[in-house]
mmCIF file of C-alpha atoms in Angstrom:
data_model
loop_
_atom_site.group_PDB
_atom_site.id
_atom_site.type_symbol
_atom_site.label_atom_id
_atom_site.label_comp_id
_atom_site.label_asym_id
_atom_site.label_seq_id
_atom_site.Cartn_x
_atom_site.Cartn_y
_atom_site.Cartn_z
ATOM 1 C CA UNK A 30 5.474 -56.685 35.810
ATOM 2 C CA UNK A 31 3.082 -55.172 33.029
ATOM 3 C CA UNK A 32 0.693 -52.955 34.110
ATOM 4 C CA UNK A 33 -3.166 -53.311 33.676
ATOM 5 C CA UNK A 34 -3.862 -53.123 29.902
ATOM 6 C CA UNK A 35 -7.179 -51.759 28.146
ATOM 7 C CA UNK A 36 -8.302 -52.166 24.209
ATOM 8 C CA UNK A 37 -9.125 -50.237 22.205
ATOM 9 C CA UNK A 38 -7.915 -47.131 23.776
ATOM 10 C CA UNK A 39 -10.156 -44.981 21.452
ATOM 11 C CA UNK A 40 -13.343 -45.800 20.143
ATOM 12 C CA UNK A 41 -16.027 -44.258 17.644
ATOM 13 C CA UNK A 42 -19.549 -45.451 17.666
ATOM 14 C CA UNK A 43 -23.139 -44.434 16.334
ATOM 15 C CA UNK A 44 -26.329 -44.380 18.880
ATOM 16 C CA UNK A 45 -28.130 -47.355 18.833
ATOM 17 C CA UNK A 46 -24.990 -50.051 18.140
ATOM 18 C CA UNK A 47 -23.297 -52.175 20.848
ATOM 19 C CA UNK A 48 -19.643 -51.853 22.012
ATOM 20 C CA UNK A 49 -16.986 -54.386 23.810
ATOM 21 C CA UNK A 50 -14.118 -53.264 25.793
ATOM 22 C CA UNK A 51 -11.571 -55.320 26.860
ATOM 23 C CA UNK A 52 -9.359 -55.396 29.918
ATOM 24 C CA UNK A 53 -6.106 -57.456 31.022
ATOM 25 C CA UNK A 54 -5.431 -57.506 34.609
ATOM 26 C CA UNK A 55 -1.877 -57.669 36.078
ATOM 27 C CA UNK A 56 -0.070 -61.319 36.347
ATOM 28 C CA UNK A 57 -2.141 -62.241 39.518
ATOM 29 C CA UNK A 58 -4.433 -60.933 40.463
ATOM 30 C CA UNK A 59 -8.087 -61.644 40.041
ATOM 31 C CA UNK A 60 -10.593 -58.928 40.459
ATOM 32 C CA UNK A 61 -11.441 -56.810 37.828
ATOM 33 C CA UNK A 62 -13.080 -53.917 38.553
ATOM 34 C CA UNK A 63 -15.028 -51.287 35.567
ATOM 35 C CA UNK A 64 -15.581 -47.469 36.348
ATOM 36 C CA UNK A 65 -17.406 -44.675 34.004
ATOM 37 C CA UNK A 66 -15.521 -41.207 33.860
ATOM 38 C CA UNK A 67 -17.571 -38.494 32.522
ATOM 39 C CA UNK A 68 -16.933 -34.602 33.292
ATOM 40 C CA UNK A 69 -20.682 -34.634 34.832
ATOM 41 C CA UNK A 70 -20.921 -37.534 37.124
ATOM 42 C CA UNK A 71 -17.359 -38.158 37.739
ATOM 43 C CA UNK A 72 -15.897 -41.766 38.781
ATOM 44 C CA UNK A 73 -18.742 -44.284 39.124
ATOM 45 C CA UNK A 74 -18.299 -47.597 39.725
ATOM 46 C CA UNK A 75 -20.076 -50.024 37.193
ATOM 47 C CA UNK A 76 -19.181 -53.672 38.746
ATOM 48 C CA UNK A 77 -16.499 -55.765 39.988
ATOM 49 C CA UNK A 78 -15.226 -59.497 38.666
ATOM 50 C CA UNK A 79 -14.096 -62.203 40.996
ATOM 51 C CA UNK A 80 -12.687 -65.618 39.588
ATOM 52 C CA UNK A 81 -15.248 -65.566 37.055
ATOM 53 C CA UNK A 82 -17.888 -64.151 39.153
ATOM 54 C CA UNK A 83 -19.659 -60.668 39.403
ATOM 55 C CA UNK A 84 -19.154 -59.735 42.841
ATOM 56 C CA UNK A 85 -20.856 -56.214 43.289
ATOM 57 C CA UNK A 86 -22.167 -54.182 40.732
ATOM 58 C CA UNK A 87 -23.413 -50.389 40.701
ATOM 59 C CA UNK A 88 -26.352 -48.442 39.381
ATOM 60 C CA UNK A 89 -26.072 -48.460 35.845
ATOM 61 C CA UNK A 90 -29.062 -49.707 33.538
ATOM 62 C CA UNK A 91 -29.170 -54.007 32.236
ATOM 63 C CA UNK A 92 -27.175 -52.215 28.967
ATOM 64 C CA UNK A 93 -24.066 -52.585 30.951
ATOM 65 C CA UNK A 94 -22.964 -56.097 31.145
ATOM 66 C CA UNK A 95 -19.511 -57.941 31.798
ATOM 67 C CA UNK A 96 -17.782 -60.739 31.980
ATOM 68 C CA UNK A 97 -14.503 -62.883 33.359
ATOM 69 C CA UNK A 98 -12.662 -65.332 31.767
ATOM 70 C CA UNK A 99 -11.057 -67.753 33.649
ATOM 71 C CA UNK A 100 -7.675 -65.770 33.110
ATOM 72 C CA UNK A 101 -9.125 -63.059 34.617
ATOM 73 C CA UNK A 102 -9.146 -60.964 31.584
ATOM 74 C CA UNK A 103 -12.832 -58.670 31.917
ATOM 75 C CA UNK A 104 -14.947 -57.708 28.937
ATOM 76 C CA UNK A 105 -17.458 -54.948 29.275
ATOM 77 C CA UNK A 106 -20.652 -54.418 26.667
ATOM 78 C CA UNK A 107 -22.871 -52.162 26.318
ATOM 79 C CA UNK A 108 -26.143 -52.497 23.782
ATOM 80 C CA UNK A 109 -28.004 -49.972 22.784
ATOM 81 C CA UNK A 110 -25.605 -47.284 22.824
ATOM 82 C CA UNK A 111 -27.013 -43.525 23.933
ATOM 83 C CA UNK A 112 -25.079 -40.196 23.516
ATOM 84 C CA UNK A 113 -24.866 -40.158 27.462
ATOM 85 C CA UNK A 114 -22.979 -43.094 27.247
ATOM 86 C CA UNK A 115 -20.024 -41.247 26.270
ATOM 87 C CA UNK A 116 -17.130 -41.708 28.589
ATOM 88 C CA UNK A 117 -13.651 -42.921 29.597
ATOM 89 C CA UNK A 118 -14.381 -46.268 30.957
ATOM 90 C CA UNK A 119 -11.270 -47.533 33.626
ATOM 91 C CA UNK A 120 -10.544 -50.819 34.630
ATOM 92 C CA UNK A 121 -8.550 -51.712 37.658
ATOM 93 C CA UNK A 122 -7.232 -54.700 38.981
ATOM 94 C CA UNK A 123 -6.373 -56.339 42.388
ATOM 95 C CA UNK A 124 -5.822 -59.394 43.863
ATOM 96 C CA UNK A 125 -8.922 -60.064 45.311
ATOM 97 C CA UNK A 126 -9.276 -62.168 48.221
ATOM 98 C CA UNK A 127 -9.865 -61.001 52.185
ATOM 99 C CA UNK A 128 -8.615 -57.930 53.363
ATOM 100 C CA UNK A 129 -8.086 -54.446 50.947
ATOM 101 C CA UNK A 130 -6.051 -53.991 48.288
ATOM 102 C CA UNK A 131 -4.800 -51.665 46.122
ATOM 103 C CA UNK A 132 -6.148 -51.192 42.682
ATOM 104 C CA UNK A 133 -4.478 -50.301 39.960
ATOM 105 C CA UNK A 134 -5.632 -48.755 37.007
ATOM 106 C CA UNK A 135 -5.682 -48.993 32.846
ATOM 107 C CA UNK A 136 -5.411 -46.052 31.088
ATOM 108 C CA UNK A 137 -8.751 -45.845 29.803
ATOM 109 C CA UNK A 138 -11.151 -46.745 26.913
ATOM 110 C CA UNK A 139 -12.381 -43.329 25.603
ATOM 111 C CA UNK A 140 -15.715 -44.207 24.397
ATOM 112 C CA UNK A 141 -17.391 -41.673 22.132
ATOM 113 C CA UNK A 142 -20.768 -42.136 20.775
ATOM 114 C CA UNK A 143 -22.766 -39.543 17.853
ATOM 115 C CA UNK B 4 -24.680 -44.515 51.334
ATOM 116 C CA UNK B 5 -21.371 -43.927 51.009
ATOM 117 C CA UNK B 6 -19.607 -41.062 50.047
ATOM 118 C CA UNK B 7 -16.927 -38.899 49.201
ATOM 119 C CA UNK B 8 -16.761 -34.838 49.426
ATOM 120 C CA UNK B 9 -13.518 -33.491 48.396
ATOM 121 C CA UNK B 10 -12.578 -29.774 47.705
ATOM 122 C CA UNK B 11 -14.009 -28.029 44.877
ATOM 123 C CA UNK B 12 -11.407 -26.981 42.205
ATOM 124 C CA UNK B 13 -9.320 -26.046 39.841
ATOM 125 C CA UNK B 14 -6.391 -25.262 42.494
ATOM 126 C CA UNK B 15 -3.319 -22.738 41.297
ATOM 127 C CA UNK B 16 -0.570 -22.442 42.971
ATOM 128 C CA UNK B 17 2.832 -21.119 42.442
ATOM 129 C CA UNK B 18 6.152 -23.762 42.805
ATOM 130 C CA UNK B 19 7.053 -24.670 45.998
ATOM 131 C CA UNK B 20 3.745 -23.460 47.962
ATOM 132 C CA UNK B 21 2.268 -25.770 50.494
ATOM 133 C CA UNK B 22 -0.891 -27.939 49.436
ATOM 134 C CA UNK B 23 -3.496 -28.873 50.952
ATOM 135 C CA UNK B 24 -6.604 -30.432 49.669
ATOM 136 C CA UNK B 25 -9.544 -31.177 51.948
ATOM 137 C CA UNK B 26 -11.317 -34.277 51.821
ATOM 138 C CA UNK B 27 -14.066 -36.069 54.189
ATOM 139 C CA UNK B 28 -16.072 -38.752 53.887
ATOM 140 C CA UNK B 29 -19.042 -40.817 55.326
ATOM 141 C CA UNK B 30 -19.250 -44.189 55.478
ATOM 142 C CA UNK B 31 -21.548 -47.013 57.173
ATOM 143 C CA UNK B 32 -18.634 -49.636 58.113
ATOM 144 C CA UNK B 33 -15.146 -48.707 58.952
ATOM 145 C CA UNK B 34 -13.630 -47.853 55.532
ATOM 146 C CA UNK B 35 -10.100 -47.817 53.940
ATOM 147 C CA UNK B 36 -9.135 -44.245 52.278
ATOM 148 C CA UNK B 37 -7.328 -43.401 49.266
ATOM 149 C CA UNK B 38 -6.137 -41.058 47.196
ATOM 150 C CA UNK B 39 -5.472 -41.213 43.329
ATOM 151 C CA UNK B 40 -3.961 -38.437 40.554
ATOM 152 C CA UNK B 41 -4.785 -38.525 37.261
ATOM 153 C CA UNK B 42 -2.466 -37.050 34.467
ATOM 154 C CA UNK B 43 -3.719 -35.387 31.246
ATOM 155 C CA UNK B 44 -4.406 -38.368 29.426
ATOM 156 C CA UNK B 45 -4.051 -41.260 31.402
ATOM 157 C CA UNK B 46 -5.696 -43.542 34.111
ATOM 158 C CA UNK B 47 -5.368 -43.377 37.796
ATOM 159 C CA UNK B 48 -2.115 -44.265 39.921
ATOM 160 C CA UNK B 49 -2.691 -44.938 43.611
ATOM 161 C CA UNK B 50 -0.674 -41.905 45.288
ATOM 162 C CA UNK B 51 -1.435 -43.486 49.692
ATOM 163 C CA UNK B 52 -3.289 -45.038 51.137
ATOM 164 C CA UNK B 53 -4.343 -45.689 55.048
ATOM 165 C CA UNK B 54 -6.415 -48.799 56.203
ATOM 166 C CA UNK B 55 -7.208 -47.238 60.015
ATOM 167 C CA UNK B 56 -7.454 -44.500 61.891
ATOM 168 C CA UNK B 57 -4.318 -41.985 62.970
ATOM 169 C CA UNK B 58 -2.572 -43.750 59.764
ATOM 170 C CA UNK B 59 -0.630 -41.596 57.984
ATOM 171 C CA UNK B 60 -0.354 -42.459 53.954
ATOM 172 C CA UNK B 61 2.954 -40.940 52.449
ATOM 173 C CA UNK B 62 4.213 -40.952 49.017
ATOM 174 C CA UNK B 63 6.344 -38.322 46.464
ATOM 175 C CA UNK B 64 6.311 -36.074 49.381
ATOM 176 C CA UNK B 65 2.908 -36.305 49.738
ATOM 177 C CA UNK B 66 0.571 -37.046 53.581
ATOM 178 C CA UNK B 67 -2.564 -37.746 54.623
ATOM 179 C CA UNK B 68 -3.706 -39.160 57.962
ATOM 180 C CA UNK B 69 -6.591 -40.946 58.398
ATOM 181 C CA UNK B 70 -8.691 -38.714 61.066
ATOM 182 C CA UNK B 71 -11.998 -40.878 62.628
ATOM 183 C CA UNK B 72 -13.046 -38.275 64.729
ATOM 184 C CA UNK B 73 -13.444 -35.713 62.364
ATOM 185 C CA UNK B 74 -13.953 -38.778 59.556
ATOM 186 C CA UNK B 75 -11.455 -36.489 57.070
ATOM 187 C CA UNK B 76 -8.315 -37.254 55.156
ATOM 188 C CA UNK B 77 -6.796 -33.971 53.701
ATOM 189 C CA UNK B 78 -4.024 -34.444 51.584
ATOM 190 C CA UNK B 79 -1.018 -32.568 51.958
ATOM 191 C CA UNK B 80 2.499 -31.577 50.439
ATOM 192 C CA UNK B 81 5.265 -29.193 51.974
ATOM 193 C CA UNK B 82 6.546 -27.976 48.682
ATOM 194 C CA UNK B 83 4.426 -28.454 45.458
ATOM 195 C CA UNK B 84 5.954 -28.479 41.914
ATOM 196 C CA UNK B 85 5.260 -28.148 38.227
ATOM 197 C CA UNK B 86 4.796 -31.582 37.664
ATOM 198 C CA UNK B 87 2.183 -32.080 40.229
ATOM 199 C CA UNK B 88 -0.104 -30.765 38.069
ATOM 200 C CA UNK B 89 -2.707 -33.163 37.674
ATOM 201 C CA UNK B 90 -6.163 -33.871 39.017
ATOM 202 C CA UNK B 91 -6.359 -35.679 42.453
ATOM 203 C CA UNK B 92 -8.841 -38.299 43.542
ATOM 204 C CA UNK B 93 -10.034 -39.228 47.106
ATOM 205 C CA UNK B 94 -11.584 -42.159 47.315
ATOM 206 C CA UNK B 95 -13.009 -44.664 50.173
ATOM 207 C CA UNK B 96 -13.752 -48.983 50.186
ATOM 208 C CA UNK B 97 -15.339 -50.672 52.520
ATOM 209 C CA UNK B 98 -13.089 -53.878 53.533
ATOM 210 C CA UNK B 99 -14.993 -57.381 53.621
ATOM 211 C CA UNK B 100 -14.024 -58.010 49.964
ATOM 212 C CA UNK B 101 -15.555 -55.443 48.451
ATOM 213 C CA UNK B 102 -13.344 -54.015 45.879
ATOM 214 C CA UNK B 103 -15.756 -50.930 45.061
ATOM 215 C CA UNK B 104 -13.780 -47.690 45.209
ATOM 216 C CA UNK B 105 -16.242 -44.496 46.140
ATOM 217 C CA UNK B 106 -14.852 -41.607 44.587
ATOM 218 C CA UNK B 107 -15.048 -37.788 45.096
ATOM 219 C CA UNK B 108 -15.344 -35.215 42.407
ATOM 220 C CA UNK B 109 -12.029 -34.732 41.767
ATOM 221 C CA UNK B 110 -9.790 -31.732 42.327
ATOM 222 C CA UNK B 111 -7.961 -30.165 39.800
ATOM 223 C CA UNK B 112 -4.314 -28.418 40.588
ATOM 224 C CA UNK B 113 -1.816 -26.547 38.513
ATOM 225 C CA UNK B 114 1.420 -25.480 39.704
ATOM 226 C CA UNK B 115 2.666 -22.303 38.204
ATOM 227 C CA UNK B 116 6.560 -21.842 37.906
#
């Protein structure tokens, strides 16, 4: 089964434009869930997809936005771009539903804004 | 709120030295616990899990029990080597369908041969 997949992996952008990251979750399953990396603040969680829905979402400013298509592929944007916003961003997948379940991860969008 | 405190790195340790790296959380519900390695380069791979208390995750060699009454989860491995090298993750959810994973700061660990 493929694994979670992420596009582009690497990405260049000046301060002020907008960016959209992509993410394919495994055959399956249906929550899609976005997470900043940065060597300062670590693993934060940005928000979570469900059938089409957003389901939770963290503390990140309205420059973060996302969506789900109904094949549960997620797309992530942010506007306005700052130098702070420089970062690997990780998506996971699971299935979803009741109960917990494992996530598993992409390997990463490294974002990199001058 | 929730949260995460995990061992403050980098870790080195020579081949085939027993690991241990601390981790304990809080949490207001009754949470499911995690932990996650990193390799240079590359996302996050689920390394155990445990879903309630006095479960024991195991994996690559690899433990960790799930400990209520002292609400830690240390990770653990007998006989550490090279390729363990990586930076390890633990990380909490709370169940009801809530798919938000609360991580710590990360611990970075080198093996030396």
């Amino acid at each position: 089964k493929a694994g979670v997949t992420q596009t582009p992996r690497y990405l260049i952008k000046t301060r002020g434009q907008q960016v959209t990251l992509s993410c394919s979750p495994i055959s399956g399953h249906r929550s899609v869930s976005w997470y900043q990396q940065t060597p300062g603040q670590g693993l934060q969680f940005l928000f979570e997809y469900f059938s089409e829905t957003q389901r939770n979402k963290g503390n990140f400013p309205g420059r973060f936005s996302g969506r789900q298509f109904s094949n549960s592929r997620s797309e992530m944007n942010v506007s306005t771009l700052e130098l702070g916003d420089s970062a690997l961003y990780l998506c996971a997948s699971s299935l979803g539903g009741q109960g917990t379940h494992e996530q598993y991860f992409g390997p990463g969008t490294r974002l990199t804004v001058t | 709120g929730d949260s995460v405190t995990q061992m403050e790195g980098p870790v080195t340790l020579s081949e085939e030295a027993f690991l241990t790296i601390n981790c304990t959380y809080t949490a207001t519900g009754y949470p499911s616990l995690f932990w996650y390695v990193q390799y240079p380069g590359e996302g996050l791979q689920l390394l155990l899990k445990a879903t309630k208390a006095d479960d024991k995750g195991s994996n690559k060699g690899f433990e960790a029990t799930y400990r209520k009454e002292t609400t830690s989860f240390h990770l653990e491995k007998g006989s550490v080597q090279v390729s363990d090298s990586a930076v390890y993750f633990c990380a909490l959810t709370l169940n009801f369908g809530n798919e938000k994973l609360t991580f710590g700061t990360g611990t970075r660990l080198t093996i030396i041969p």
